[in-house]
Amino acid sequence: MGAFSSQYRVLYYETDKMSIVHHSNYVRYMETARTEMIRDWGYSYDDIEKAGIWMPVLGVEVDFKTPAVYDEVLNLKCWTTKLKGASVEIAYEISNYETGEVHVTGKSRHGFTTPELKPIKLKKEAPEIYELFKNAMED
Amino acid sequence: MGAFSSQYRVLYYETDKMSIVHHSNYVRYMETARTEMIRDWGYSYDDIEKAGIWMPVLGVEVDFKTPAVYDEVLNLKCWTTKLKGASVEIAYEISNYETGEVHVTGKSRHGFTTPELKPIKLKKEAPEIYELFKNAMED
Amino acid sequence: MGAFSSQYRVLYYETDKMSIVHHSNYVRYMETARTEMIRDWGYSYDDIEKAGIWMPVLGVEVDFKTPAVYDEVLNLKCWTTKLKGASVEIAYEISNYETGEVHVTGKSRHGFTTPELKPIKLKKEAPEIYELFKNAMED
Amino acid sequence: MGAFSSQYRVLYYETDKMSIVHHSNYVRYMETARTEMIRDWGYSYDDIEKAGIWMPVLGVEVDFKTPAVYDEVLNLKCWTTKLKGASVEIAYEISNYETGEVHVTGKSRHGFTTPELKPIKLKKEAPEIYELFKNAMED
């Protein structure tokens, strides 16, 4: 499958007095990107949490290239870059949906844990979800 | 005791592209105002929740007078306006801490409930907290 | 035309530790509701601002009926309730898109001003936009 | 001078349904940390913007160690790690103010630009601010 893209329109309260999207919001857009990717697989993130698998964020990295502005439609692209037994790394590219201009690239790392944050082996505990993350690697 | 005031400095991400505080944030400042009032009484809102008393917001009203700006220190004033068996109404005045210029006035109504959102009689269940809300009425 | 409805899916960071949508976010959803109504009319809110017409929020009222939760699809319905020379009142109903359960009802009042916040007569300055707000009154 | 620390109390709406601070908020806390460091130097970030020096965020990195919770007082520590002609890197450690438990470590990179985002040589344009960033390097 490789990468998945969804679209998101910038909201007024996400702008700041520089008249651009406040940089912290891209970390939120990255969450939306991976949530929509998982939904495209036939799961909601809520389903996964309810199945007892949590995906706490272990780290994020964001590189800001160009600013996004109010009411702009963003393309939120993401894909798996690393998949280990108990963790996954996802990469992101956030761009203008029409022009393709890249605003931000980023990465997030997540553990797979119980609701008590005890690490679990995803491949063993939920092999079908493990396969989906694996399929989301770019060729 | 009557009204209680705390101070809060406007953060960058609370501004929007009009270069003023986005209006939705005042509802958040009102929450901060009442939390700090309760803290001044010797309780944290967390203590109250842990004691099994929840205060869901039933309604809010906000009137916007003048805009607040980045880095401005706000005075968050609040006091009890109505106290019934299972609900309370709190009023707010948010102003510039130095000049006194009023930015916003508002009200919020809260129920007193169990964590399952079943109404409780605060006067009976937690008379000491009931008295504190009563004392926060303006003379 | 009367009322207009758009849909919005609740995001993770909009929930709070009560596991429901934090009440302040409904004020943001109301902004999204009216923005999408205006877009349905063939304008973006950005277009209107660029045409020199600002719509500062003068007041909001929100009544909370039932809580919305993570990943729920909301129906954001809004319509004009009052239209004067230099101001408009818009009403909102935010509900579960599938079941119709009402979470929140609300109102917002807006002025029509120049970018310097000087009131303008919308009917005279932008009669086509005035007509659109008028058409958005419920029968 | 080296590192500077300020304190910040976690707000209710910054928590999410995991009952912990939503990870995106730490990027906002990092902004608060550097703003307060600059204030300690005798400047507000607003003064610097008004003097025509903008500090757009070029990148952020955050590593999440342990979760922070509602009403917890955080210690926001930051210091300069790299200072070049037209950019600076700042490091952060966000911990529990009382116990010292580290929640998050992070870095941000900023350019020095005109309001039109044209890079400027800070050492030449504003040597006194350049010195302050230099002094904020840890020994």
Tab-separated table of C-alpha atoms in Angstrom, chain C:
chain	number	residue	atom	x	y	z
C	1	MET	CA	-32.052	28.522	2.062
C	2	GLY	CA	-32.394	28.412	5.815
C	3	ALA	CA	-30.014	26.377	7.924
C	4	PHE	CA	-26.806	24.780	6.645
C	5	SER	CA	-25.110	21.662	7.990
C	6	SER	CA	-21.529	20.469	7.678
C	7	GLN	CA	-19.761	17.556	9.315
C	8	TYR	CA	-16.704	17.434	11.563
C	9	ARG	CA	-14.909	14.516	13.203
C	10	VAL	CA	-13.734	14.984	16.808
C	11	LEU	CA	-9.932	14.925	17.144
C	12	TYR	CA	-7.944	13.267	19.916
C	13	TYR	CA	-6.467	16.469	21.355
C	14	GLU	CA	-9.968	17.939	21.662
C	15	THR	CA	-10.822	15.419	24.375
C	16	ASP	CA	-9.862	15.969	28.006
C	17	LYS	CA	-9.309	13.698	30.979
C	18	MET	CA	-13.082	13.324	31.442
C	19	SER	CA	-12.809	11.379	28.111
C	20	ILE	CA	-15.176	13.844	26.451
C	21	VAL	CA	-14.701	16.889	24.222
C	22	HIS	CA	-13.479	19.837	26.294
C	23	HIS	CA	-16.303	22.370	26.420
C	24	SER	CA	-14.207	25.207	24.980
C	25	ASN	CA	-13.931	23.365	21.681
C	26	TYR	CA	-17.624	23.799	20.879
C	27	VAL	CA	-16.979	27.540	20.457
C	28	ARG	CA	-14.399	26.527	17.846
C	29	TYR	CA	-16.845	24.130	16.191
C	30	MET	CA	-19.345	26.997	15.976
C	31	GLU	CA	-16.733	29.001	14.072
C	32	THR	CA	-16.213	26.064	11.729
C	33	ALA	CA	-19.985	25.770	11.257
C	34	ARG	CA	-20.429	29.376	10.143
C	35	THR	CA	-17.273	29.291	8.001
C	36	GLU	CA	-18.619	26.281	6.117
C	37	MET	CA	-22.042	27.926	5.738
C	38	ILE	CA	-20.381	30.965	4.167
C	39	ARG	CA	-18.322	28.667	1.931
C	40	ASP	CA	-21.543	27.009	0.794
C	41	TRP	CA	-22.702	30.460	-0.302
C	42	GLY	CA	-19.698	30.665	-2.616
C	43	TYR	CA	-17.417	32.737	-0.373
C	44	SER	CA	-14.572	31.893	1.926
C	45	TYR	CA	-14.366	33.814	5.172
C	46	ASP	CA	-10.937	34.804	3.924
C	47	ASP	CA	-12.482	36.397	0.818
C	48	ILE	CA	-14.759	38.440	3.038
C	49	GLU	CA	-11.854	39.605	5.196
C	50	LYS	CA	-9.850	40.460	2.079
C	51	ALA	CA	-12.818	42.471	0.794
C	52	GLY	CA	-12.377	44.610	3.916
C	53	ILE	CA	-15.319	43.237	5.898
C	54	TRP	CA	-14.488	41.874	9.323
C	55	MET	CA	-16.939	40.009	11.522
C	56	PRO	CA	-15.620	40.290	15.097
C	57	VAL	CA	-17.411	38.092	17.593
C	58	LEU	CA	-19.385	40.268	20.022
C	59	GLY	CA	-20.793	37.454	22.112
C	60	VAL	CA	-21.309	33.708	22.364
C	61	GLU	CA	-23.693	31.543	24.355
C	62	VAL	CA	-23.419	27.779	24.588
C	63	ASP	CA	-25.709	25.284	26.307
C	64	PHE	CA	-24.230	21.854	26.868
C	65	LYS	CA	-26.734	18.999	26.690
C	66	THR	CA	-24.743	15.786	26.246
C	67	PRO	CA	-21.017	15.182	25.764
C	68	ALA	CA	-19.426	14.352	22.419
C	69	VAL	CA	-16.579	11.844	22.335
C	70	TYR	CA	-13.417	11.053	20.379
C	71	ASP	CA	-13.771	10.187	16.705
C	72	GLU	CA	-17.492	10.954	16.687
C	73	VAL	CA	-18.782	12.637	13.544
C	74	LEU	CA	-20.636	15.801	14.488
C	75	ASN	CA	-23.306	17.581	12.513
C	76	LEU	CA	-22.686	21.320	12.697
C	77	LYS	CA	-25.923	23.109	11.858
C	78	CYS	CA	-26.266	26.882	11.833
C	79	TRP	CA	-28.632	29.585	10.609
C	80	THR	CA	-29.255	33.310	10.943
C	81	THR	CA	-31.590	34.355	13.761
C	82	LYS	CA	-31.266	38.170	13.667
C	83	LEU	CA	-29.882	40.492	11.015
C	84	LYS	CA	-29.456	44.194	11.688
C	85	GLY	CA	-27.615	46.911	9.802
C	86	ALA	CA	-24.235	46.320	11.380
C	87	SER	CA	-24.597	43.002	13.199
C	88	VAL	CA	-25.863	39.438	12.862
C	89	GLU	CA	-26.875	36.689	15.281
C	90	ILE	CA	-26.286	33.074	14.288
C	91	ALA	CA	-27.715	30.007	16.052
C	92	TYR	CA	-26.103	26.560	16.207
C	93	GLU	CA	-27.049	22.990	16.905
C	94	ILE	CA	-24.225	20.489	17.233
C	95	SER	CA	-25.339	16.880	17.222
C	96	ASN	CA	-24.225	13.337	16.490
C	97	TYR	CA	-24.338	13.005	12.704
C	98	GLU	CA	-25.703	9.467	12.792
C	99	THR	CA	-28.113	9.420	15.718
C	100	GLY	CA	-29.119	13.094	15.763
C	101	GLU	CA	-28.508	13.296	19.537
C	102	VAL	CA	-28.030	16.978	20.351
C	103	HIS	CA	-24.804	17.779	22.206
C	104	VAL	CA	-24.866	21.553	22.206
C	105	THR	CA	-26.994	24.506	21.175
C	106	GLY	CA	-25.534	27.973	20.913
C	107	LYS	CA	-25.588	31.478	19.541
C	108	SER	CA	-22.984	33.956	18.381
C	109	ARG	CA	-23.307	37.673	17.674
C	110	HIS	CA	-21.012	39.406	15.208
C	111	GLY	CA	-20.468	42.971	14.132
C	112	PHE	CA	-19.681	43.966	10.572
C	113	THR	CA	-16.663	46.267	10.622
C	114	THR	CA	-13.682	47.579	8.704
C	115	PRO	CA	-10.297	45.970	9.490
C	116	GLU	CA	-9.901	48.878	11.953
C	117	LEU	CA	-13.065	47.596	13.697
C	118	LYS	CA	-15.194	50.593	12.648
C	119	PRO	CA	-18.830	49.448	12.188
C	120	ILE	CA	-20.152	49.343	8.637
C	121	LYS	CA	-23.668	49.011	7.231
C	122	LEU	CA	-23.477	45.616	5.531
C	123	LYS	CA	-26.661	46.134	3.498
C	124	LYS	CA	-25.101	49.208	1.880
C	125	GLU	CA	-21.451	48.102	1.698
C	126	ALA	CA	-21.983	44.512	0.555
C	127	PRO	CA	-25.670	43.974	-0.282
C	128	GLU	CA	-25.027	40.539	-1.829
C	129	ILE	CA	-23.537	39.251	1.441
C	130	TYR	CA	-26.363	40.856	3.403
C	131	GLU	CA	-28.845	38.930	1.259
C	132	LEU	CA	-27.041	35.651	1.917
C	133	PHE	CA	-27.241	36.116	5.681
C	134	LYS	CA	-30.902	37.042	5.273
C	135	ASN	CA	-31.577	33.915	3.234
C	136	ALA	CA	-30.010	31.851	6.000
C	137	MET	CA	-32.896	32.703	8.306
C	138	GLU	CA	-35.112	29.742	9.049
C	139	ASP	CA	-38.609	29.936	7.640
